[in-house]
Tab-separated table of C-alpha atoms in Angstrom:
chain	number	residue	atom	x	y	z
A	1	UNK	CA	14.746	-15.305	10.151
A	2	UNK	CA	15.792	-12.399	11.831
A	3	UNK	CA	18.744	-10.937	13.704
A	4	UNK	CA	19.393	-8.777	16.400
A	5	UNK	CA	22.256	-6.370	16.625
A	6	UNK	CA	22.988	-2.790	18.746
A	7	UNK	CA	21.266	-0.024	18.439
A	8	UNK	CA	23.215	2.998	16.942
A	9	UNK	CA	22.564	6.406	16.645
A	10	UNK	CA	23.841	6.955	13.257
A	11	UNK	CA	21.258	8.408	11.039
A	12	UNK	CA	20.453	6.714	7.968
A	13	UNK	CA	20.590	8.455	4.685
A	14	UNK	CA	16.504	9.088	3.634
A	15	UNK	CA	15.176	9.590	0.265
A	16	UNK	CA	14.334	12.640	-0.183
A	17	UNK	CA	10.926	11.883	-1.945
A	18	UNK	CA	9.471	9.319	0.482
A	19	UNK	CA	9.413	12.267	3.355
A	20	UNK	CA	5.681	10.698	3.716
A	21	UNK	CA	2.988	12.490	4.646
A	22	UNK	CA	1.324	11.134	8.181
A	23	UNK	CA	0.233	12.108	11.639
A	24	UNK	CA	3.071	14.450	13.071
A	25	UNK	CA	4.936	14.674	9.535
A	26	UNK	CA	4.652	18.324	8.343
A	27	UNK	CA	7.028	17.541	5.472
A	28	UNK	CA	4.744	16.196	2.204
A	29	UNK	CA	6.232	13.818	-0.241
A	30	UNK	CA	8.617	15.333	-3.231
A	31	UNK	CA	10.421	14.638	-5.985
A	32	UNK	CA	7.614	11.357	-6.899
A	33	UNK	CA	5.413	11.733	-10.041
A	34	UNK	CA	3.063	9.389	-8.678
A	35	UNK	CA	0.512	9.602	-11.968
A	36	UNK	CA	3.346	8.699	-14.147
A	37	UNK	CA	4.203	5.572	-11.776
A	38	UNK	CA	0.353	4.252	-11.580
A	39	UNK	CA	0.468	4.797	-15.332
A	40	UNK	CA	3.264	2.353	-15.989
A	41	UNK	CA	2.041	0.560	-13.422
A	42	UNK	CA	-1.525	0.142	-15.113
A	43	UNK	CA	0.195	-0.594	-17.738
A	44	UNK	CA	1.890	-3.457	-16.844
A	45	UNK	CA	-0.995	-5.109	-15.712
A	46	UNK	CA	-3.050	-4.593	-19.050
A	47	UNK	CA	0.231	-6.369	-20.691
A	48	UNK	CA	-0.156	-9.354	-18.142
A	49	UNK	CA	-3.694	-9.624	-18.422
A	50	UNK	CA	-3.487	-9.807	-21.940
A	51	UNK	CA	-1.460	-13.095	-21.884
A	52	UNK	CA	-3.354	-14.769	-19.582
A	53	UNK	CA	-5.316	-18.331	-20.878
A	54	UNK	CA	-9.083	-19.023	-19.509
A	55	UNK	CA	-7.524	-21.386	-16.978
A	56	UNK	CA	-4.764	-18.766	-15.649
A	57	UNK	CA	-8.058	-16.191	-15.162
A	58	UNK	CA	-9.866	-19.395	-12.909
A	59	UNK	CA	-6.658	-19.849	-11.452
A	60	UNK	CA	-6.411	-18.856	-7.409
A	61	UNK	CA	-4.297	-15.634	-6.987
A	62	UNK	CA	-2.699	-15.455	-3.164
A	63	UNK	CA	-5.646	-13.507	-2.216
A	64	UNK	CA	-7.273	-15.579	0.138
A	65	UNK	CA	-11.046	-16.833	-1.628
A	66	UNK	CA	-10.139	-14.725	-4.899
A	67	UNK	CA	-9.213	-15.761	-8.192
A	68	UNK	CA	-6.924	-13.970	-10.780
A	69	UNK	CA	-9.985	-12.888	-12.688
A	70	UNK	CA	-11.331	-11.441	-9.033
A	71	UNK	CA	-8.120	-9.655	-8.482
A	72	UNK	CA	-8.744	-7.829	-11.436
A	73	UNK	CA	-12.349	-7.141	-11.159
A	74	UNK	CA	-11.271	-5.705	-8.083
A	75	UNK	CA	-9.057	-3.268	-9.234
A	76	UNK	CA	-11.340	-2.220	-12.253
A	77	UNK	CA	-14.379	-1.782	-9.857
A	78	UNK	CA	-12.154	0.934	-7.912
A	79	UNK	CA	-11.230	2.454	-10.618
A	80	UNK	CA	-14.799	2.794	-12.040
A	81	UNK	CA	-16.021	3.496	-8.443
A	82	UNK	CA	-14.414	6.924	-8.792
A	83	UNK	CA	-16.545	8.127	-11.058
A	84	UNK	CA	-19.683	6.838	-9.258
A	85	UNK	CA	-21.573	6.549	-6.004
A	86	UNK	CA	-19.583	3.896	-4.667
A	87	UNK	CA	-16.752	6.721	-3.993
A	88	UNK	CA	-18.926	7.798	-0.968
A	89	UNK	CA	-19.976	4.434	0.208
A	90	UNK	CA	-16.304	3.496	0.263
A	91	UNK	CA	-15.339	6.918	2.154
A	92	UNK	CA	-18.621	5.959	5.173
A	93	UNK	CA	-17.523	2.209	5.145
A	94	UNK	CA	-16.774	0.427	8.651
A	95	UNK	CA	-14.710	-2.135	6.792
A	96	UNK	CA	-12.753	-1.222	3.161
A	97	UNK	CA	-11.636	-5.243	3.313
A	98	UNK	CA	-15.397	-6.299	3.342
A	99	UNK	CA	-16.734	-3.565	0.911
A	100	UNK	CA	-13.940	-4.552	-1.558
A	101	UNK	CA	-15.352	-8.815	-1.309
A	102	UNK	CA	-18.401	-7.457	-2.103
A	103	UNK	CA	-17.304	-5.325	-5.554
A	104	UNK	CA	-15.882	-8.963	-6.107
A	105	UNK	CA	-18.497	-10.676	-5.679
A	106	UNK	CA	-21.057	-8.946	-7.899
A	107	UNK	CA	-18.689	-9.260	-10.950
A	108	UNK	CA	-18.012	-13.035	-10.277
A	109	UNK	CA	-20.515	-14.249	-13.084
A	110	UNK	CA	-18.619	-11.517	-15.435
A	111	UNK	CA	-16.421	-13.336	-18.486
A	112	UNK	CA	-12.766	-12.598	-18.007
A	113	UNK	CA	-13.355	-9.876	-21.202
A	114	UNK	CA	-15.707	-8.347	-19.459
A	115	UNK	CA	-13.526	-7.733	-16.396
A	116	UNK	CA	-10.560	-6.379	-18.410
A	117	UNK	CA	-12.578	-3.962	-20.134
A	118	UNK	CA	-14.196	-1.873	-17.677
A	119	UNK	CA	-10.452	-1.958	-15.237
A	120	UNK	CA	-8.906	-0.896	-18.806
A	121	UNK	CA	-11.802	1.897	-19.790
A	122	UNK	CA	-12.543	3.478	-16.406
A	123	UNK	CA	-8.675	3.664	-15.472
A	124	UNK	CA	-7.978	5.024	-18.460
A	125	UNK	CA	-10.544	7.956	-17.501
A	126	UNK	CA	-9.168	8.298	-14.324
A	127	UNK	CA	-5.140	8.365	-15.597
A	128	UNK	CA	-6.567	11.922	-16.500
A	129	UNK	CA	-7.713	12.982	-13.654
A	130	UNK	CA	-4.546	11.828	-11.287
A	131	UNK	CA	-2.517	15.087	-12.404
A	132	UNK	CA	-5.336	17.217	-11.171
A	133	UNK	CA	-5.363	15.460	-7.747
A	134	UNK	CA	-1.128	16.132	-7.648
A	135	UNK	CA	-2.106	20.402	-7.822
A	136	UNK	CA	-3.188	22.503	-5.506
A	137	UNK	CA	-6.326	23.505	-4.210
A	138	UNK	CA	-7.018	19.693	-4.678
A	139	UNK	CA	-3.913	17.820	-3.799
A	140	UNK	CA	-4.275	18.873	0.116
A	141	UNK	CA	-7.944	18.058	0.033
A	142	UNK	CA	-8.666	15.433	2.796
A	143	UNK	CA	-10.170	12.319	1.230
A	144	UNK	CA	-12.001	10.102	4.030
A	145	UNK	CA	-11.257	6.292	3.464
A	146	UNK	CA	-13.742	3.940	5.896
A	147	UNK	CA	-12.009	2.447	8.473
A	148	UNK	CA	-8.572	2.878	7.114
A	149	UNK	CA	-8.326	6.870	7.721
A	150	UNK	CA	-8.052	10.291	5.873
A	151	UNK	CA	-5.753	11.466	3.240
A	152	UNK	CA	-4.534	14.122	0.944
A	153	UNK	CA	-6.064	13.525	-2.338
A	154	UNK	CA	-2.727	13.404	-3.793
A	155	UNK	CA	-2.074	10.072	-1.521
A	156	UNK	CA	-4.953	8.208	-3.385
A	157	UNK	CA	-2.122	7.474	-6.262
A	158	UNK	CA	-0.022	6.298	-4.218
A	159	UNK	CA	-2.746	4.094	-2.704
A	160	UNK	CA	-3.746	2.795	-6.240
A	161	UNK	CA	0.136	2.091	-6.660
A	162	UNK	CA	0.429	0.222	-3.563
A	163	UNK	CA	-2.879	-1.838	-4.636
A	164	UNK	CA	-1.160	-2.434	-7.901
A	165	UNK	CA	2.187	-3.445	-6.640
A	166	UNK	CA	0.799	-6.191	-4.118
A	167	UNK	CA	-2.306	-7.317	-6.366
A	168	UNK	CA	0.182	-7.701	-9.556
A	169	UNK	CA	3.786	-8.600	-8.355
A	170	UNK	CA	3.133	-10.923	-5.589
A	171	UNK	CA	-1.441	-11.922	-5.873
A	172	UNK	CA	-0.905	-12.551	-9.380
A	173	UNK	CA	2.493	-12.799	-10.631
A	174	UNK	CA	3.748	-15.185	-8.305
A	175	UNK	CA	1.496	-18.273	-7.982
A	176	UNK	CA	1.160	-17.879	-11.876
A	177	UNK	CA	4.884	-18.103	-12.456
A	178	UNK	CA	5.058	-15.455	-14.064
A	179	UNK	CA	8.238	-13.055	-13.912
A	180	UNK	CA	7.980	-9.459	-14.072
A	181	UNK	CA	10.399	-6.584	-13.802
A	182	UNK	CA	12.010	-5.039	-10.074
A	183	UNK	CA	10.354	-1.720	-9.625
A	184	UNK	CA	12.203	1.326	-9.821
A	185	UNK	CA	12.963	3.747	-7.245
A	186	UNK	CA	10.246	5.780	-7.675
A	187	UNK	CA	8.082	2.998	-7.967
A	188	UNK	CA	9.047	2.071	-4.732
A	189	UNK	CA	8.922	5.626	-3.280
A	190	UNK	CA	5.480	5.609	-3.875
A	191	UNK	CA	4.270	2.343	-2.811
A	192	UNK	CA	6.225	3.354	0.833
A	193	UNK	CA	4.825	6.189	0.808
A	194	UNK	CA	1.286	5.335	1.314
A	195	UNK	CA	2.379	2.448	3.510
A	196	UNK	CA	4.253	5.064	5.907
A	197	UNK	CA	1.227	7.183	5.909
A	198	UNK	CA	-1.065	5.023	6.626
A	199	UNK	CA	0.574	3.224	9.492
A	200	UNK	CA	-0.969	5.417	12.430
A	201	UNK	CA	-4.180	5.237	10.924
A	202	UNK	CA	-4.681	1.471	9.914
A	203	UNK	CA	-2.739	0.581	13.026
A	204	UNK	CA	-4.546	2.882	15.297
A	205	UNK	CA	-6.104	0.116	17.491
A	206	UNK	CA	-3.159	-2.278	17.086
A	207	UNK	CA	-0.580	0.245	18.587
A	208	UNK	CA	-1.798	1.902	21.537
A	209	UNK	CA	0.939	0.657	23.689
A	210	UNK	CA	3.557	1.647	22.095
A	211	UNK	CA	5.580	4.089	24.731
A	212	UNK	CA	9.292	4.562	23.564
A	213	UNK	CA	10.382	5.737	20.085
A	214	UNK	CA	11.462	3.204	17.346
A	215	UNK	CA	13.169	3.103	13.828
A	216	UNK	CA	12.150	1.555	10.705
A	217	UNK	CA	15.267	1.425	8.084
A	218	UNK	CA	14.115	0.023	4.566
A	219	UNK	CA	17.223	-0.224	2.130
A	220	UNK	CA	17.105	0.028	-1.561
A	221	UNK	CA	16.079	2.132	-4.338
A	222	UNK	CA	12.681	4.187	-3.120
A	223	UNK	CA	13.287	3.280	0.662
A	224	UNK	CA	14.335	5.770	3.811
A	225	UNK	CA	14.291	5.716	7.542
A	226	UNK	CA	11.513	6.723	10.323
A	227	UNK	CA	11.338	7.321	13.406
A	228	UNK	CA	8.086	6.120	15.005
A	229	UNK	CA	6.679	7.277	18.594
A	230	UNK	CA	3.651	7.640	20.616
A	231	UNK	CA	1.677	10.831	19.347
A	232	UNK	CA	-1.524	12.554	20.407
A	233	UNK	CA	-5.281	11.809	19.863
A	234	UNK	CA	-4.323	7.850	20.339
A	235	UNK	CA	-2.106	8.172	16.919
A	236	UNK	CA	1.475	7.063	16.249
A	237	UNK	CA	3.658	9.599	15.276
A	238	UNK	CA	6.210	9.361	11.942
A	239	UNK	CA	8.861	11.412	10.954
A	240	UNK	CA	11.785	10.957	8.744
A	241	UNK	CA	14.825	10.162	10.040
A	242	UNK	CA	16.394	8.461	12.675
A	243	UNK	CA	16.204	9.787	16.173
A	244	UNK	CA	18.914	8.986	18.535
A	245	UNK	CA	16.844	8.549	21.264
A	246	UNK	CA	15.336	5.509	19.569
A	247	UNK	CA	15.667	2.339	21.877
A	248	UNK	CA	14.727	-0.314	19.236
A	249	UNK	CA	15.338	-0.195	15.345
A	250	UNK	CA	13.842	-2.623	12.256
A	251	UNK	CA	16.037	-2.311	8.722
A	252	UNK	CA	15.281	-4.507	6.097
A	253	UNK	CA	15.053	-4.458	1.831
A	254	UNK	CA	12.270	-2.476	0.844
A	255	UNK	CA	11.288	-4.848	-1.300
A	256	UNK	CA	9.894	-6.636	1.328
A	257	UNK	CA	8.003	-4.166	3.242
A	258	UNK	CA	5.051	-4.396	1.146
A	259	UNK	CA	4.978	-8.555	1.754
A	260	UNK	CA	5.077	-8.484	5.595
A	261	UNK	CA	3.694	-5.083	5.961
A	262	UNK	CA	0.624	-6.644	5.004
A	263	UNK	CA	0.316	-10.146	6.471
A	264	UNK	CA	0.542	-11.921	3.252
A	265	UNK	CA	4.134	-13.330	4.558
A	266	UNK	CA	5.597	-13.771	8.133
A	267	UNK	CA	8.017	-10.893	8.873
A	268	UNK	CA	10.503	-13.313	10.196
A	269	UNK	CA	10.874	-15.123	6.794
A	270	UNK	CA	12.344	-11.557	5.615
A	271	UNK	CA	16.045	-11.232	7.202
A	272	UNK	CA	14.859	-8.081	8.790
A	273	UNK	CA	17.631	-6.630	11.368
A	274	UNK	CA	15.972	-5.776	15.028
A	275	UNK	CA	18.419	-3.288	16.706
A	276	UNK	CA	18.312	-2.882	20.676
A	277	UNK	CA	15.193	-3.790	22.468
A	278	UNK	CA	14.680	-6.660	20.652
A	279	UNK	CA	10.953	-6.789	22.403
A	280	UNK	CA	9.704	-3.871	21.326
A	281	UNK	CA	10.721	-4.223	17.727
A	282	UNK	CA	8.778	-7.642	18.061
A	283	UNK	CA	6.058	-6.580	18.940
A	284	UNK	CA	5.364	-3.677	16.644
A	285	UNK	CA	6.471	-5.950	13.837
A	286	UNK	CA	3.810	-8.605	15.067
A	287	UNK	CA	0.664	-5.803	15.835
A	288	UNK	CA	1.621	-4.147	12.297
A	289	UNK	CA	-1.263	-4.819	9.649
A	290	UNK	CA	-1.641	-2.852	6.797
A	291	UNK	CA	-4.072	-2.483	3.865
């Protein structure tokens, strides 16, 4: 449930490495060693994957129509797409969601084995190539994405992280039982951070009437504070900080964000805070949908 409290104009204190980079942001993220985090990250997943029995592989991962084996043979086929042709399909694509069912289903006859070794040998290739994509001249390069938008190539780590985070801790993870261990600050940082950016973009149609500034406040390790607003060419803007001109404000654990930033749980099962207009706050919070 949530609740509804005054608007302030305090500012938040903000992390200073999840200053994201998006549409009216100037200020890129710092402080994040986002190949080191997708590292671990990777890692934990090999660990998982190599407990797993033949009937937790069948078993149905909260991905709607995907199984835990599909999860994964998601995850390997972007990793191996990097290296291949599917790269530029993937950057031309209408619709990421419907290009990803479809690197799904051509593995689906693939033995679980099968599936763990090309996510485990083609990430490992690309763990070395994530530090070059971190330095200039390549880090600022803008990396087209389908329908979802254009990035700095340094944000595709953080977009692997994110795809880690929800496909592991909450697709997998959770219907299985299994327990893992709370992501660290950075980890966290990181995951937001492609969120943040992404927001204008993935929400472009979604948010066209938005007309008055708003704050989103995510506590905890890795989180910050935003200020969101109408921006130009039909994009939101987001910058860090809170503005006291805001008329409506969202806080809640950061944690969280990833599960109701993306649909796969009701925001209102979250205990997020909605400060002032108490409409407008709804009603971002019900047209956000991110990927």
């Amino acid at each position: 449930m949530s609740v509804t409290r005054p608007v302030t104009s305090a500012t938040r204190p903000l992390s200073t490495s999840t200053a994201a980079w998006c549409h009216g942001s100037t200020l890129p993220a710092v402080g994040i060693d986002r190949a080191a985090v997708l590292r671990r990250e990777r890692g934990a997943v090999l660990d998982l994957c190599r407990t797993l029995t033949d009937g937790e592989w069948a078993a149905a991962s909260d991905c709607a129509g995907w199984s835990v084996k599909d999860v994964i043979a998601h995850m390997g086929a972007a990793f191996h797409g990097c290296f291949t042709p599917w790269l530029i399909r993937v950057m031309r694509t209408p619709n990421i969601e419907r290009s990803n069912d479809g690197d799904v289903e051509g593995r689906r006859g693939w033995e679980p084995a099968r599936v763990l070794r090309e996510y485990e040998r083609w990430g490992g290739y690309l763990m070395g190539a994530v530090p070059l994509m971190q330095r200039p001249p390549l880090a600022g390069l803008p990396i087209p994405l389908g329908d979802i938008g254009r990035y700095p190539a340094r944000l595709l780590a953080s977009a692997f992280v994110f795809d880690h985070h929800v496909h592991l801790r909450h697709d997998i993870a959770t219907p299985l039982g299994r327990t893992l261990p709370a992501p660290d600050a950075d980890h966290m940082a990181t995951v937001v951070e492609w969120l943040i950016a992404g927001l204008p973009q993935m929400c472009r149609g979604a948010m066209t009437w938005v007309d008055r500034p708003l704050t989103l406040t995510l506590e905890g390790g890795g989180g910050g504070a935003w200020t969101i607003d109408r921006g130009t060419g039909g994009l939101l803007r987001i910058d860090p900080g809170v503005r006291g001109s805001a008329t409506a404000g969202i806080t809640g654990a950061v944690t969280d964000f990833p599960i109701w930033g993306t649909r796969r749980r009701p925001w209102r099962d979250h205990g997020l805070v909605l400060d002032g207009d108490r409409e407008l706050a709804t009603r971002f919070l019900d047209s956000l949908n991110l990927i």
